Structures are given as structure tokens and as C-alpha cells.
Short mmCIF file of N, CA and C in Angstrom, two decimals:
data_model
loop_
_atom_site.label_atom_id
_atom_site.label_comp_id
_atom_site.label_asym_id
_atom_site.label_seq_id
_atom_site.Cartn_x
_atom_site.Cartn_y
_atom_site.Cartn_z
N UNK A 1 18.56 98.79 86.39
CA UNK A 1 18.46 97.47 86.99
C UNK A 1 19.63 96.61 86.51
N UNK A 2 20.35 95.97 87.43
CA UNK A 2 21.48 95.14 87.03
C UNK A 2 21.05 93.69 86.91
N UNK A 3 21.72 93.02 86.04
CA UNK A 3 21.42 91.60 85.81
C UNK A 3 22.20 90.78 86.82
N UNK A 4 21.54 90.03 87.67
CA UNK A 4 22.20 89.20 88.67
C UNK A 4 22.25 87.73 88.27
N UNK A 5 21.97 87.49 87.03
CA UNK A 5 22.03 86.12 86.53
C UNK A 5 23.50 85.69 86.46
N UNK A 6 23.83 84.55 87.04
CA UNK A 6 25.23 84.12 86.97
C UNK A 6 25.63 83.85 85.52
N UNK A 7 26.92 84.02 85.25
CA UNK A 7 27.38 83.76 83.88
C UNK A 7 27.22 82.29 83.54
N UNK A 8 27.07 82.00 82.29
CA UNK A 8 26.93 80.58 81.90
C UNK A 8 28.24 79.84 82.18
N UNK A 9 28.14 78.55 82.41
CA UNK A 9 29.38 77.77 82.64
C UNK A 9 30.23 77.79 81.38
N UNK A 10 31.55 77.59 81.56
CA UNK A 10 32.41 77.56 80.38
C UNK A 10 32.02 76.39 79.48
N UNK A 11 32.24 76.55 78.19
CA UNK A 11 31.88 75.45 77.29
C UNK A 11 32.72 74.22 77.59
N UNK A 12 32.09 73.09 77.48
CA UNK A 12 32.82 71.84 77.67
C UNK A 12 33.07 71.24 76.31
N UNK A 13 34.19 70.54 76.23
CA UNK A 13 34.50 69.91 74.94
C UNK A 13 33.78 68.57 74.88
N UNK A 14 33.22 68.25 73.73
CA UNK A 14 32.57 66.94 73.59
C UNK A 14 33.59 65.82 73.79
N UNK A 15 33.12 64.74 74.29
CA UNK A 15 33.99 63.59 74.50
C UNK A 15 34.69 63.20 73.20
N UNK A 16 35.99 63.00 73.31
CA UNK A 16 36.76 62.57 72.16
C UNK A 16 37.22 63.70 71.26
N UNK A 17 36.91 64.96 71.62
CA UNK A 17 37.30 66.05 70.74
C UNK A 17 38.54 66.79 71.23
N UNK A 18 39.21 66.28 72.23
CA UNK A 18 40.40 66.94 72.75
C UNK A 18 41.52 66.87 71.71
N UNK A 19 42.23 67.96 71.63
CA UNK A 19 43.33 68.03 70.67
C UNK A 19 44.59 67.42 71.29
N UNK A 20 45.59 67.13 70.47
CA UNK A 20 46.86 66.64 71.03
C UNK A 20 47.45 67.63 72.03
N UNK A 21 47.26 68.92 71.78
CA UNK A 21 47.78 69.93 72.71
C UNK A 21 47.09 69.82 74.07
N UNK A 22 45.79 69.53 74.05
CA UNK A 22 45.05 69.36 75.29
C UNK A 22 45.60 68.18 76.08
N UNK A 23 45.95 67.12 75.38
CA UNK A 23 46.50 65.95 76.07
C UNK A 23 47.86 66.27 76.69
N UNK A 24 48.67 67.05 76.01
CA UNK A 24 49.96 67.45 76.58
C UNK A 24 49.72 68.30 77.82
N UNK A 25 48.79 69.23 77.73
CA UNK A 25 48.47 70.08 78.88
C UNK A 25 47.96 69.23 80.04
N UNK A 26 47.08 68.27 79.76
CA UNK A 26 46.57 67.38 80.81
C UNK A 26 47.69 66.55 81.42
N UNK A 27 48.62 66.07 80.59
CA UNK A 27 49.73 65.29 81.10
C UNK A 27 50.59 66.14 82.05
N UNK A 28 50.92 67.35 81.61
CA UNK A 28 51.74 68.25 82.45
C UNK A 28 51.00 68.62 83.73
N UNK A 29 49.70 68.86 83.63
CA UNK A 29 48.91 69.17 84.82
C UNK A 29 48.90 67.98 85.78
N UNK A 30 48.82 66.78 85.23
CA UNK A 30 48.85 65.58 86.07
C UNK A 30 50.19 65.46 86.80
N UNK A 31 51.29 65.79 86.12
CA UNK A 31 52.60 65.80 86.79
C UNK A 31 52.58 66.73 87.99
N UNK A 32 52.02 67.93 87.78
CA UNK A 32 51.96 68.91 88.87
C UNK A 32 51.06 68.44 90.00
N UNK A 33 49.93 67.83 89.66
CA UNK A 33 49.03 67.32 90.69
C UNK A 33 49.71 66.23 91.51
N UNK A 34 50.43 65.35 90.84
CA UNK A 34 51.13 64.29 91.57
C UNK A 34 52.19 64.88 92.49
N UNK A 35 52.92 65.87 91.99
CA UNK A 35 53.94 66.54 92.82
C UNK A 35 53.30 67.26 94.00
N UNK A 36 52.08 67.73 93.82
CA UNK A 36 51.35 68.44 94.88
C UNK A 36 50.57 67.47 95.77
N UNK A 37 50.81 66.21 95.62
CA UNK A 37 50.19 65.16 96.43
C UNK A 37 48.68 65.05 96.22
N UNK A 38 48.29 65.16 94.95
CA UNK A 38 46.90 64.92 94.57
C UNK A 38 46.88 63.82 93.50
N UNK A 39 47.20 62.59 93.91
CA UNK A 39 47.29 61.52 92.91
C UNK A 39 45.96 61.18 92.26
N UNK A 40 44.87 61.31 92.98
CA UNK A 40 43.56 61.00 92.39
C UNK A 40 43.22 62.00 91.29
N UNK A 41 43.54 63.26 91.49
CA UNK A 41 43.34 64.26 90.45
C UNK A 41 44.20 63.96 89.23
N UNK A 42 45.43 63.51 89.48
CA UNK A 42 46.32 63.14 88.38
C UNK A 42 45.76 61.99 87.58
N UNK A 43 45.23 60.98 88.27
CA UNK A 43 44.65 59.82 87.58
C UNK A 43 43.50 60.25 86.69
N UNK A 44 42.65 61.14 87.20
CA UNK A 44 41.49 61.60 86.41
C UNK A 44 41.94 62.26 85.11
N UNK A 45 42.96 63.11 85.19
CA UNK A 45 43.47 63.76 83.98
C UNK A 45 44.10 62.75 83.03
N UNK A 46 44.82 61.81 83.57
CA UNK A 46 45.53 60.84 82.73
C UNK A 46 44.59 59.83 82.08
N UNK A 47 43.44 59.59 82.66
CA UNK A 47 42.49 58.66 82.05
C UNK A 47 42.14 59.08 80.63
N UNK A 48 41.89 60.36 80.41
CA UNK A 48 41.53 60.82 79.06
C UNK A 48 42.73 60.78 78.13
N UNK A 49 43.92 61.08 78.65
CA UNK A 49 45.13 61.02 77.83
C UNK A 49 45.36 59.59 77.35
N UNK A 50 45.24 58.64 78.26
CA UNK A 50 45.48 57.24 77.91
C UNK A 50 44.36 56.68 77.04
N UNK A 51 43.15 57.15 77.24
CA UNK A 51 42.06 56.71 76.36
C UNK A 51 42.34 57.12 74.92
N UNK A 52 42.91 58.31 74.74
CA UNK A 52 43.23 58.80 73.40
C UNK A 52 44.53 58.22 72.86
N UNK A 53 45.46 57.90 73.76
CA UNK A 53 46.78 57.41 73.36
C UNK A 53 47.18 56.21 74.22
N UNK A 54 46.53 55.07 74.04
CA UNK A 54 46.80 53.92 74.91
C UNK A 54 48.24 53.40 74.82
N UNK A 55 48.94 53.75 73.73
CA UNK A 55 50.32 53.28 73.56
C UNK A 55 51.33 54.19 74.26
N UNK A 56 50.88 55.30 74.84
CA UNK A 56 51.79 56.27 75.45
C UNK A 56 52.33 55.74 76.77
N UNK A 57 53.56 55.27 76.74
CA UNK A 57 54.17 54.66 77.90
C UNK A 57 54.42 55.67 79.01
N UNK A 58 54.80 56.88 78.66
CA UNK A 58 55.05 57.90 79.68
C UNK A 58 53.78 58.21 80.47
N UNK A 59 52.66 58.31 79.79
CA UNK A 59 51.39 58.58 80.48
C UNK A 59 51.02 57.40 81.38
N UNK A 60 51.25 56.19 80.90
CA UNK A 60 50.94 55.01 81.73
C UNK A 60 51.85 54.93 82.95
N UNK A 61 53.11 55.29 82.78
CA UNK A 61 54.03 55.27 83.90
C UNK A 61 53.63 56.32 84.94
N UNK A 62 53.24 57.49 84.48
CA UNK A 62 52.79 58.53 85.40
C UNK A 62 51.51 58.10 86.11
N UNK A 63 50.59 57.47 85.38
CA UNK A 63 49.35 57.00 86.02
C UNK A 63 49.66 55.90 87.03
N UNK A 64 50.61 55.03 86.73
CA UNK A 64 51.00 53.98 87.68
C UNK A 64 51.55 54.62 88.96
N UNK A 65 52.38 55.64 88.80
CA UNK A 65 52.91 56.35 89.97
C UNK A 65 51.78 56.99 90.78
N UNK A 66 50.81 57.55 90.09
CA UNK A 66 49.68 58.17 90.77
C UNK A 66 48.85 57.12 91.52
N UNK A 67 48.59 55.98 90.88
CA UNK A 67 47.88 54.90 91.57
C UNK A 67 48.65 54.48 92.82
N UNK A 68 49.97 54.33 92.70
CA UNK A 68 50.79 53.93 93.84
C UNK A 68 50.67 54.96 94.95
N UNK A 69 50.77 56.24 94.61
CA UNK A 69 50.70 57.30 95.61
C UNK A 69 49.32 57.34 96.28
N UNK A 70 48.29 56.91 95.57
CA UNK A 70 46.94 56.87 96.13
C UNK A 70 46.67 55.54 96.84
N UNK A 71 47.69 54.71 96.97
CA UNK A 71 47.58 53.39 97.61
C UNK A 71 46.60 52.48 96.87
N UNK A 72 46.46 52.68 95.58
CA UNK A 72 45.67 51.78 94.73
C UNK A 72 46.66 50.81 94.09
N UNK A 73 47.07 49.82 94.86
CA UNK A 73 48.21 49.00 94.49
C UNK A 73 47.94 48.06 93.32
N UNK A 74 46.75 47.51 93.23
CA UNK A 74 46.47 46.60 92.10
C UNK A 74 46.50 47.35 90.76
N UNK A 75 45.80 48.50 90.64
CA UNK A 75 45.90 49.25 89.38
C UNK A 75 47.33 49.72 89.10
N UNK A 76 48.06 50.07 90.16
CA UNK A 76 49.46 50.49 89.97
C UNK A 76 50.28 49.36 89.38
N UNK A 77 50.14 48.17 89.95
CA UNK A 77 50.90 47.01 89.46
C UNK A 77 50.54 46.71 88.00
N UNK A 78 49.25 46.77 87.68
CA UNK A 78 48.84 46.50 86.29
C UNK A 78 49.46 47.51 85.32
N UNK A 79 49.48 48.77 85.69
CA UNK A 79 50.08 49.79 84.82
C UNK A 79 51.59 49.59 84.69
N UNK A 80 52.27 49.33 85.80
CA UNK A 80 53.72 49.09 85.72
C UNK A 80 54.01 47.87 84.85
N UNK A 81 53.19 46.83 84.96
CA UNK A 81 53.38 45.64 84.13
C UNK A 81 53.17 45.95 82.65
N UNK A 82 52.18 46.77 82.35
CA UNK A 82 51.96 47.18 80.95
C UNK A 82 53.18 47.94 80.41
N UNK A 83 53.73 48.83 81.22
CA UNK A 83 54.93 49.57 80.81
C UNK A 83 56.06 48.58 80.53
N UNK A 84 56.22 47.60 81.41
CA UNK A 84 57.32 46.65 81.25
C UNK A 84 57.11 45.70 80.07
N UNK A 85 55.87 45.45 79.69
CA UNK A 85 55.64 44.67 78.46
C UNK A 85 56.20 45.42 77.25
N UNK A 86 56.06 46.72 77.27
CA UNK A 86 56.52 47.55 76.15
C UNK A 86 57.99 47.94 76.27
N UNK A 87 58.45 48.09 77.51
CA UNK A 87 59.83 48.51 77.76
C UNK A 87 60.44 47.62 78.84
N UNK A 88 60.81 46.40 78.49
CA UNK A 88 61.32 45.48 79.52
C UNK A 88 62.63 45.92 80.15
N UNK A 89 63.30 46.91 79.54
CA UNK A 89 64.56 47.39 80.10
C UNK A 89 64.39 48.69 80.90
N UNK A 90 63.16 49.01 81.29
CA UNK A 90 62.89 50.22 82.06
C UNK A 90 63.17 49.94 83.54
N UNK A 91 64.34 50.34 83.99
CA UNK A 91 64.76 50.05 85.36
C UNK A 91 63.82 50.69 86.38
N UNK A 92 63.40 51.93 86.12
CA UNK A 92 62.50 52.58 87.07
C UNK A 92 61.19 51.81 87.20
N UNK A 93 60.64 51.34 86.10
CA UNK A 93 59.38 50.60 86.16
C UNK A 93 59.54 49.31 86.97
N UNK A 94 60.69 48.63 86.80
CA UNK A 94 60.95 47.44 87.61
C UNK A 94 61.02 47.81 89.09
N UNK A 95 61.74 48.89 89.39
CA UNK A 95 61.88 49.32 90.78
C UNK A 95 60.53 49.69 91.38
N UNK A 96 59.75 50.45 90.64
CA UNK A 96 58.45 50.88 91.14
C UNK A 96 57.49 49.69 91.30
N UNK A 97 57.54 48.75 90.36
CA UNK A 97 56.72 47.55 90.49
C UNK A 97 57.16 46.75 91.72
N UNK A 98 58.45 46.70 91.96
CA UNK A 98 58.95 46.01 93.15
C UNK A 98 58.42 46.66 94.42
N UNK A 99 58.45 47.99 94.47
CA UNK A 99 57.91 48.70 95.63
C UNK A 99 56.41 48.40 95.80
N UNK A 100 55.72 48.31 94.69
CA UNK A 100 54.29 48.01 94.73
C UNK A 100 54.07 46.61 95.30
N UNK A 101 54.86 45.63 94.82
CA UNK A 101 54.75 44.26 95.35
C UNK A 101 55.12 44.23 96.82
N UNK A 102 56.16 44.96 97.19
CA UNK A 102 56.59 45.00 98.58
C UNK A 102 55.47 45.53 99.48
N UNK A 103 54.84 46.61 99.03
CA UNK A 103 53.74 47.21 99.79
C UNK A 103 52.51 46.29 99.83
N UNK A 104 52.37 45.43 98.83
CA UNK A 104 51.24 44.50 98.76
C UNK A 104 51.51 43.19 99.50
N UNK A 105 52.68 43.08 100.11
CA UNK A 105 53.01 41.87 100.85
C UNK A 105 53.45 40.70 99.98
N UNK A 106 54.10 40.99 98.85
CA UNK A 106 54.61 39.95 97.95
C UNK A 106 56.13 40.08 97.84
N UNK A 107 56.86 39.66 98.87
CA UNK A 107 58.31 39.89 98.90
C UNK A 107 59.09 39.18 97.80
N UNK A 108 58.68 37.99 97.40
CA UNK A 108 59.42 37.27 96.36
C UNK A 108 59.33 37.99 95.02
N UNK A 109 58.13 38.44 94.68
CA UNK A 109 57.98 39.20 93.43
C UNK A 109 58.73 40.53 93.52
N UNK A 110 58.69 41.15 94.69
CA UNK A 110 59.40 42.41 94.88
C UNK A 110 60.90 42.21 94.67
N UNK A 111 61.46 41.19 95.27
CA UNK A 111 62.91 40.94 95.17
C UNK A 111 63.32 40.74 93.70
N UNK A 112 62.51 40.01 92.97
CA UNK A 112 62.83 39.77 91.55
C UNK A 112 62.94 41.09 90.79
N UNK A 113 61.98 41.99 90.98
CA UNK A 113 61.99 43.25 90.24
C UNK A 113 63.03 44.23 90.78
N UNK A 114 63.30 44.18 92.09
CA UNK A 114 64.39 45.00 92.62
C UNK A 114 65.70 44.59 91.96
N UNK A 115 65.91 43.30 91.83
CA UNK A 115 67.17 42.81 91.24
C UNK A 115 67.26 43.14 89.75
N UNK A 116 66.15 43.04 89.05
CA UNK A 116 66.16 43.43 87.63
C UNK A 116 66.47 44.92 87.49
N UNK A 117 65.88 45.74 88.35
CA UNK A 117 66.14 47.18 88.30
C UNK A 117 67.62 47.46 88.53
N UNK A 118 68.20 46.81 89.52
CA UNK A 118 69.61 47.04 89.83
C UNK A 118 70.52 46.53 88.72
N UNK A 119 70.16 45.43 88.10
CA UNK A 119 70.96 44.90 87.00
C UNK A 119 70.91 45.83 85.79
N UNK A 120 69.76 46.44 85.56
CA UNK A 120 69.61 47.34 84.41
C UNK A 120 70.23 48.71 84.66
N UNK A 121 70.20 49.16 85.91
CA UNK A 121 70.71 50.48 86.25
C UNK A 121 71.25 50.41 87.68
N UNK A 122 72.56 50.19 87.83
CA UNK A 122 73.12 49.95 89.16
C UNK A 122 73.27 51.22 90.02
N UNK A 123 72.21 51.98 90.14
CA UNK A 123 72.29 53.15 91.02
C UNK A 123 72.11 52.69 92.46
N UNK A 124 72.67 53.44 93.41
CA UNK A 124 72.70 52.98 94.81
C UNK A 124 71.35 52.56 95.39
N UNK A 125 70.31 53.32 95.11
CA UNK A 125 68.99 52.98 95.67
C UNK A 125 68.51 51.62 95.17
N UNK A 126 68.74 51.34 93.90
CA UNK A 126 68.33 50.07 93.32
C UNK A 126 69.17 48.92 93.88
N UNK A 127 70.48 49.15 93.99
CA UNK A 127 71.38 48.11 94.51
C UNK A 127 71.05 47.78 95.96
N UNK A 128 70.78 48.79 96.76
CA UNK A 128 70.44 48.56 98.17
C UNK A 128 69.15 47.75 98.28
N UNK A 129 68.16 48.10 97.50
CA UNK A 129 66.87 47.39 97.55
C UNK A 129 66.99 45.95 97.05
N UNK A 130 67.93 45.72 96.10
CA UNK A 130 68.08 44.38 95.51
C UNK A 130 68.62 43.36 96.48
N UNK A 131 69.35 43.80 97.47
CA UNK A 131 69.92 42.90 98.50
C UNK A 131 70.55 41.65 97.86
N UNK A 132 71.50 41.88 96.98
CA UNK A 132 72.14 40.76 96.31
C UNK A 132 72.88 39.83 97.27
N UNK A 133 73.26 40.33 98.43
CA UNK A 133 73.98 39.49 99.40
C UNK A 133 73.09 38.46 100.08
N UNK A 134 71.77 38.63 99.97
CA UNK A 134 70.84 37.65 100.59
C UNK A 134 70.81 36.36 99.82
#
């Protein structure tokens, strides 16, 4: 007689017991999910990383990008603003926050951050968005 009982589920780790290696794995997996156009899955993974390491700017920036990709504009803006509080010279964060404001219908705030991004890093995409001639 064969046993047809399904195998037990894999063990789950208790809340708060994730190792630093687990957080790195979750961060990398979130990058892949975002690249694969699953921003909500990325946010779920990053929530635990940020809960364990709230000061981690890279994780917050990735979560902001995921919120933006999921069209969750208010959480995206809040995350980009948190990154900029810690790294006011982060041109990408200014640019991404500008895109978020632009998508939210706040052109004046968008223009300000587009211009800051271009001033910090004069790459063509930032300069074009800044519209300094206006």
C-alpha cells in the first residue's frame, strides 16, 4: 500500500528570523520580479527587507520604482522623498520623483525635480525632461 498523503509544506521562518543573506536574496529576487514586470511581487519581498533594514536606501529606491511601476504613485513619491532626504544629490531619485509627480498631474513639482536631476547629472534624458529653455 502506498502512502498518498501529500508532503508537509516547507518550513516557514518565524517572523523576524531572516538572516542578512535572506534579505540579499529577497532584494535580488525583487530586482528580477521588477524586471519581469511583477512590481507587486517585488514590493512584497522588499517590505521584509525594509522592515529589517529601514536605513537601506537601495532597497527603498527599488521599492519606490516598484510602486511606480504598479501605478501606486503616492507610495512611490513617499519612498523617493525618503531616499532624497538621505541622499539629496541622487539624480535618479530626483528624476524618478519628477516622473511620479508628472504622472500624478503635478507639473510644477515635476519640473523642479527634473531640473535638479539635470543639474546633478546632465545626461541627455534628464536635460530634455528639465526643459531649461521654458
